[in-house]
JSON list of C-alpha atoms in Angstrom, two decimals:
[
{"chain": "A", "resi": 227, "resn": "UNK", "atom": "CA", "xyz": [-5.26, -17.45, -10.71]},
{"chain": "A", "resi": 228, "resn": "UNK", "atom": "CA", "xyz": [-4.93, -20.33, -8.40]},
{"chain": "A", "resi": 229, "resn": "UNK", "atom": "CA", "xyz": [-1.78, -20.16, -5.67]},
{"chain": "A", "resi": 230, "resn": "UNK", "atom": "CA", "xyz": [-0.71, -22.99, -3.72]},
{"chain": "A", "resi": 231, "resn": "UNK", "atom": "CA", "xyz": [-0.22, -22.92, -0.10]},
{"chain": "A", "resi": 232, "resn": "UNK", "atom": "CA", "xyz": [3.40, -20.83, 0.79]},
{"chain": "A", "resi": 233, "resn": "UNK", "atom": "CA", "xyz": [4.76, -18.71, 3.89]},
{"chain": "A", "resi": 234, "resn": "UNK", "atom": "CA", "xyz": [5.96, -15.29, 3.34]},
{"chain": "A", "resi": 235, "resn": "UNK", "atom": "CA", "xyz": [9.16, -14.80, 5.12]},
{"chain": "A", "resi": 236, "resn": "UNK", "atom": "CA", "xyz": [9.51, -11.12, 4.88]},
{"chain": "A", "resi": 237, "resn": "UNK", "atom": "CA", "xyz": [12.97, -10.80, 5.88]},
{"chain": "A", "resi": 238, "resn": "UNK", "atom": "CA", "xyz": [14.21, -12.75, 2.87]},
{"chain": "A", "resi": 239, "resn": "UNK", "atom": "CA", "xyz": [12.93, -10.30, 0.85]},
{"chain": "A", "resi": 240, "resn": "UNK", "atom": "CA", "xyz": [15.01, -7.14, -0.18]},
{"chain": "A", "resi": 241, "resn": "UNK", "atom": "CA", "xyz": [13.69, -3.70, 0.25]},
{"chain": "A", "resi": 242, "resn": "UNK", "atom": "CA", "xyz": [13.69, -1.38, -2.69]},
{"chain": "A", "resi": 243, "resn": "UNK", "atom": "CA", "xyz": [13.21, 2.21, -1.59]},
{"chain": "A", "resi": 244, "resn": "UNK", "atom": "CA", "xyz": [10.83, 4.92, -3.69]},
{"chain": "A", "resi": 245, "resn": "UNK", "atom": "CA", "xyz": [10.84, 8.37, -2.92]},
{"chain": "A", "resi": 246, "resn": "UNK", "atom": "CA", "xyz": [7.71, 10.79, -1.99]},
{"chain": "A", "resi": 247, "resn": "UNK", "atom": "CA", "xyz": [7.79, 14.29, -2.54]},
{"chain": "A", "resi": 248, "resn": "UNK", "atom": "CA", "xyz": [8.56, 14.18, 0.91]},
{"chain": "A", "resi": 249, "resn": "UNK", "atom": "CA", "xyz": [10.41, 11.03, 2.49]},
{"chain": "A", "resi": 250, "resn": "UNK", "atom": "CA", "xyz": [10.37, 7.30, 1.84]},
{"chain": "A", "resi": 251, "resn": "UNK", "atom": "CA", "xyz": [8.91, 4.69, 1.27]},
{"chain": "A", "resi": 252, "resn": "UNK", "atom": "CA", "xyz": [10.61, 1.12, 1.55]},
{"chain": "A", "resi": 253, "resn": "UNK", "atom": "CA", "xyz": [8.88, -1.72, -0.24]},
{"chain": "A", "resi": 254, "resn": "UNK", "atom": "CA", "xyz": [9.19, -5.53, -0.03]},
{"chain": "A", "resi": 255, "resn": "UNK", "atom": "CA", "xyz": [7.26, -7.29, -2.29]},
{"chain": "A", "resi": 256, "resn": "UNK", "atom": "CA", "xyz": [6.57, -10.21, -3.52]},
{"chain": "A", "resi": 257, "resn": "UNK", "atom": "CA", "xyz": [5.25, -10.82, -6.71]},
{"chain": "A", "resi": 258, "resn": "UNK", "atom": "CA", "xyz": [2.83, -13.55, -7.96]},
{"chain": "A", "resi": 259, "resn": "UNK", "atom": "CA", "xyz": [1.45, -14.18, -11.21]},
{"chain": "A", "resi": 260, "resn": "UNK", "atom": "CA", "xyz": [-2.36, -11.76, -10.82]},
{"chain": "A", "resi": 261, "resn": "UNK", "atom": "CA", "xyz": [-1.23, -11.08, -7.34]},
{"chain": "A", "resi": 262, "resn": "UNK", "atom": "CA", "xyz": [1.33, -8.59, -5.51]},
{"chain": "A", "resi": 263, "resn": "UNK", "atom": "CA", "xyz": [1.84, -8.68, -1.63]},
{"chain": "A", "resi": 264, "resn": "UNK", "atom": "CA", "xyz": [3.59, -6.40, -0.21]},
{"chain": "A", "resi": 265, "resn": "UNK", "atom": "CA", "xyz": [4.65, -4.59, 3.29]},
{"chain": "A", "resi": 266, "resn": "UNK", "atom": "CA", "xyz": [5.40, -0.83, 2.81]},
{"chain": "A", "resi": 267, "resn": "UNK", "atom": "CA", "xyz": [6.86, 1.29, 5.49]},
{"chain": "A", "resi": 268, "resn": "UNK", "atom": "CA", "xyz": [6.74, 5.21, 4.87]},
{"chain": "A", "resi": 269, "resn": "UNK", "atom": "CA", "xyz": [8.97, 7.30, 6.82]},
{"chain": "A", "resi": 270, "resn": "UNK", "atom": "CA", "xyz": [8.10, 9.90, 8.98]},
{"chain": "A", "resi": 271, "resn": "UNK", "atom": "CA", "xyz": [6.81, 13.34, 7.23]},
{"chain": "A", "resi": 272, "resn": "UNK", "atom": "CA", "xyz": [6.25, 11.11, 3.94]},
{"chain": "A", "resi": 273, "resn": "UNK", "atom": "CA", "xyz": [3.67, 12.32, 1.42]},
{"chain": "A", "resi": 274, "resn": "UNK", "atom": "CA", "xyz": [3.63, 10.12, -2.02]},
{"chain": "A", "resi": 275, "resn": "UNK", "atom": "CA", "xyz": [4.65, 11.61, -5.44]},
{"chain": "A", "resi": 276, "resn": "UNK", "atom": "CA", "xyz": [1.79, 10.78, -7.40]},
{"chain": "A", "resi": 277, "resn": "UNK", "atom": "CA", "xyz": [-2.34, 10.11, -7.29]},
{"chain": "A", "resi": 278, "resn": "UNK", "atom": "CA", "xyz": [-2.77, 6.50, -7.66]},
{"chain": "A", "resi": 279, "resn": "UNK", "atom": "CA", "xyz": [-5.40, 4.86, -9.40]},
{"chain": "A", "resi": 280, "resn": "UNK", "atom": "CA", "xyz": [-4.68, 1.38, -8.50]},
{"chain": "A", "resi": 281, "resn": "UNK", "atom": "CA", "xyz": [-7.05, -0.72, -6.53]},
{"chain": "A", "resi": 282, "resn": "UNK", "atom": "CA", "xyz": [-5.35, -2.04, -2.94]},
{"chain": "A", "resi": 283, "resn": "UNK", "atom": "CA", "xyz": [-6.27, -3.52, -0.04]},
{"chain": "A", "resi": 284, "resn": "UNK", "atom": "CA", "xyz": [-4.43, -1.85, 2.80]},
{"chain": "A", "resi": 285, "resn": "UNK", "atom": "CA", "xyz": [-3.89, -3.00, 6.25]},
{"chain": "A", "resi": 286, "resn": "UNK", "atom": "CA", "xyz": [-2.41, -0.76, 8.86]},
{"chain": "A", "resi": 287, "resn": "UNK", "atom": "CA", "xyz": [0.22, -2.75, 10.53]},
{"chain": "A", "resi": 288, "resn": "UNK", "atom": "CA", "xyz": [1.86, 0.09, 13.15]},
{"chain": "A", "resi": 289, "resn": "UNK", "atom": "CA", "xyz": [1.05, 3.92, 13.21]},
{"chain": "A", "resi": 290, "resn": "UNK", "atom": "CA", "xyz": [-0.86, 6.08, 11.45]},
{"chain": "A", "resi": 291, "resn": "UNK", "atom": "CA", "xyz": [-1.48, 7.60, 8.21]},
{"chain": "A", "resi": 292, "resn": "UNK", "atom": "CA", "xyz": [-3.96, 9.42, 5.80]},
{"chain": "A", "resi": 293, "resn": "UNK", "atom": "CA", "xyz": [-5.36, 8.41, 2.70]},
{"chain": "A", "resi": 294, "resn": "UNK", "atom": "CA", "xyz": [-6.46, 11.40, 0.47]},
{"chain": "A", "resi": 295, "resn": "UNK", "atom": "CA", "xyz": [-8.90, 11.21, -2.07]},
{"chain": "A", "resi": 296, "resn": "UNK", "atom": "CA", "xyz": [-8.43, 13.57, -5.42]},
{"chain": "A", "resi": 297, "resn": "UNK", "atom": "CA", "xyz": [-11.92, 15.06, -4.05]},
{"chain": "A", "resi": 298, "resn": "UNK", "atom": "CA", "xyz": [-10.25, 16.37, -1.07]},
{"chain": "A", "resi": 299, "resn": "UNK", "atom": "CA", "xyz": [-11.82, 13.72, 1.50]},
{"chain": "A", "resi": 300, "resn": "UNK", "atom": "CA", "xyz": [-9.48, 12.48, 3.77]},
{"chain": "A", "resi": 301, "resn": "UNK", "atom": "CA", "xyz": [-9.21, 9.50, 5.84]},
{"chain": "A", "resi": 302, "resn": "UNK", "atom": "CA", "xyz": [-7.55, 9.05, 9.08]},
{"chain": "A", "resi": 303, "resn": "UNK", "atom": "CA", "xyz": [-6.20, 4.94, 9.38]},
{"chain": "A", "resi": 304, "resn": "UNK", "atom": "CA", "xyz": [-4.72, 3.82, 12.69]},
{"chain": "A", "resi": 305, "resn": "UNK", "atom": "CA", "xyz": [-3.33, 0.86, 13.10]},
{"chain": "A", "resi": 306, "resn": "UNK", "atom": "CA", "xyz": [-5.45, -2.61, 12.73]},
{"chain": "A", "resi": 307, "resn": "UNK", "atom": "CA", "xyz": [-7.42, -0.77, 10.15]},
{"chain": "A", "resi": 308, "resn": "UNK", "atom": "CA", "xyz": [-8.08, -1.17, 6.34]},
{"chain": "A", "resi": 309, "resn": "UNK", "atom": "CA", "xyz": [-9.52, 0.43, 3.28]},
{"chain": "A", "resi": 310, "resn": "UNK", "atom": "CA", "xyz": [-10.07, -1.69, 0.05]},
{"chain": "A", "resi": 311, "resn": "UNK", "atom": "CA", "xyz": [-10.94, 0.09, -3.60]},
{"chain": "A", "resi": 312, "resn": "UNK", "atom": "CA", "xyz": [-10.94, -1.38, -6.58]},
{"chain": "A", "resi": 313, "resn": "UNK", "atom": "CA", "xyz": [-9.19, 0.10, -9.67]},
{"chain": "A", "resi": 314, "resn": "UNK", "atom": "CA", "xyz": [-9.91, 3.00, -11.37]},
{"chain": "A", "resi": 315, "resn": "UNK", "atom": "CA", "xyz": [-12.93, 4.31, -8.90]},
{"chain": "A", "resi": 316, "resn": "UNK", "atom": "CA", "xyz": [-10.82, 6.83, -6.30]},
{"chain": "A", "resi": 317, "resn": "UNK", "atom": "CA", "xyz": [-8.21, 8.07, -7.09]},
{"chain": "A", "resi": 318, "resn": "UNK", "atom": "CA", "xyz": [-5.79, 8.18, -3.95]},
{"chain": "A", "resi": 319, "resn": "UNK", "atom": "CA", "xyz": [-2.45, 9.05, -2.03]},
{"chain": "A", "resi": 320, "resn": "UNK", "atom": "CA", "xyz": [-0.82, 8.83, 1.23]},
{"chain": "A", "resi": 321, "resn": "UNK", "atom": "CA", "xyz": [0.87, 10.70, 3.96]},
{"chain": "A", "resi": 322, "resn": "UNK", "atom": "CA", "xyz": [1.77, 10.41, 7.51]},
{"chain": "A", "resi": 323, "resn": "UNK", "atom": "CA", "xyz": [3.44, 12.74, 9.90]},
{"chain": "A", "resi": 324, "resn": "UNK", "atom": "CA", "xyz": [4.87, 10.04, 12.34]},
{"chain": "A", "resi": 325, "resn": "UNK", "atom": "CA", "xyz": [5.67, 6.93, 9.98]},
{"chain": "A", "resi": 326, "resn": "UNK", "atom": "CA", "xyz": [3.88, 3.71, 9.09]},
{"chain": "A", "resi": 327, "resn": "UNK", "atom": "CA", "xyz": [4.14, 0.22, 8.16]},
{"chain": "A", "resi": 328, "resn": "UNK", "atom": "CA", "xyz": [1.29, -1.39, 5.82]},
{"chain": "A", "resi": 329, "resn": "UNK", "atom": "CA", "xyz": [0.48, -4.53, 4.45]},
{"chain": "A", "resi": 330, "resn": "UNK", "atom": "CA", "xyz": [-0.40, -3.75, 0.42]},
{"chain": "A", "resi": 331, "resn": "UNK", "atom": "CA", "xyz": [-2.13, -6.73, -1.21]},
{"chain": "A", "resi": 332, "resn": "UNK", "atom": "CA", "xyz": [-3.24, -5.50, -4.68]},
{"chain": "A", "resi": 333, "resn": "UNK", "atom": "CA", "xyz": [-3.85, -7.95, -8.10]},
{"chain": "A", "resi": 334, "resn": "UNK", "atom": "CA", "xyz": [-6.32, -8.74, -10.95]},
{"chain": "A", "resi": 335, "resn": "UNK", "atom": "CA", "xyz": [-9.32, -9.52, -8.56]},
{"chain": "A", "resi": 336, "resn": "UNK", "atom": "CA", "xyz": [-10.00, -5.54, -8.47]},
{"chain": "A", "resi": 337, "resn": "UNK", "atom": "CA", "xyz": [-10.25, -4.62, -11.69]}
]
C-alpha cells in the first residue's frame, strides 16, 4: 500500500475506551487502508483481557509497562523504548502498575 504524505493531529481524533480485566485502555486511531496508527494510553493497574496474536510495533511514549509472553517471559519497557513482532509468532499482553501512553503502529507489512 502506498500513503501519501499527511500529519496526524491526534487531538482530532476521538478516543474509544476498551476495558482490561483490570482498568482501561483509551485508543485513538487512525485507520488506513493495510495500515493502523494508533496512540493507546492504559490506566494505572491495567492488565489486558486477552493474549494477542497480532504483530505491532510499539513505542513507549511516557511510563512504563510489561509485555508478557504466553511462555511466561516478561519484558520490562520504559519509556523511549520499542518491541516489534510480527503476526502470529508470540503471542502477547500488557500490564502496567503506574499507567502508560504508547504509540501502536500495526498493518499488513507483518504478516
Amino acid at each position: 500500500m502506498k500513503h501519501p504524505f499527511q500529519c496526524i493531529d491526534w487531538s482530532t481524533i476521538s478516543p474509544t475506551t476498551h476495558p482490561g480485566i483490570t482498568g482501561t485502555a483509551l485508543w485513538q486511531t487512525l485507520q488506513l487502508p493495510g495500515l493502523r496508527i494508533r496512540t493507546v494510553t492504559y490506566s494505572p493497574g491495567y492488565l489486558a483481557d486477552h493474549w494477542c496474536k497480532k504483530g505491532h510495533i510499539v513505542h513507549c511514549l511516557e511510563g512504563s509497562f510489561i509485555s508478557e509472553l504466553d511462555n511466561g517471559e516478561q519484558f520490562v519497557l520504559n519509556q523511549g523504548m520499542t518491541y516489534v513482532v510480527s503476526d502470529d509468532l508470540s503471542n502477547h499482553r500488557s500490564s502496567t502498575e503506574s499507567g502508560v501512553k504508547l504509540l501502536i503502529i500495526d498493518g499488513d507489512f507483518l504478516k
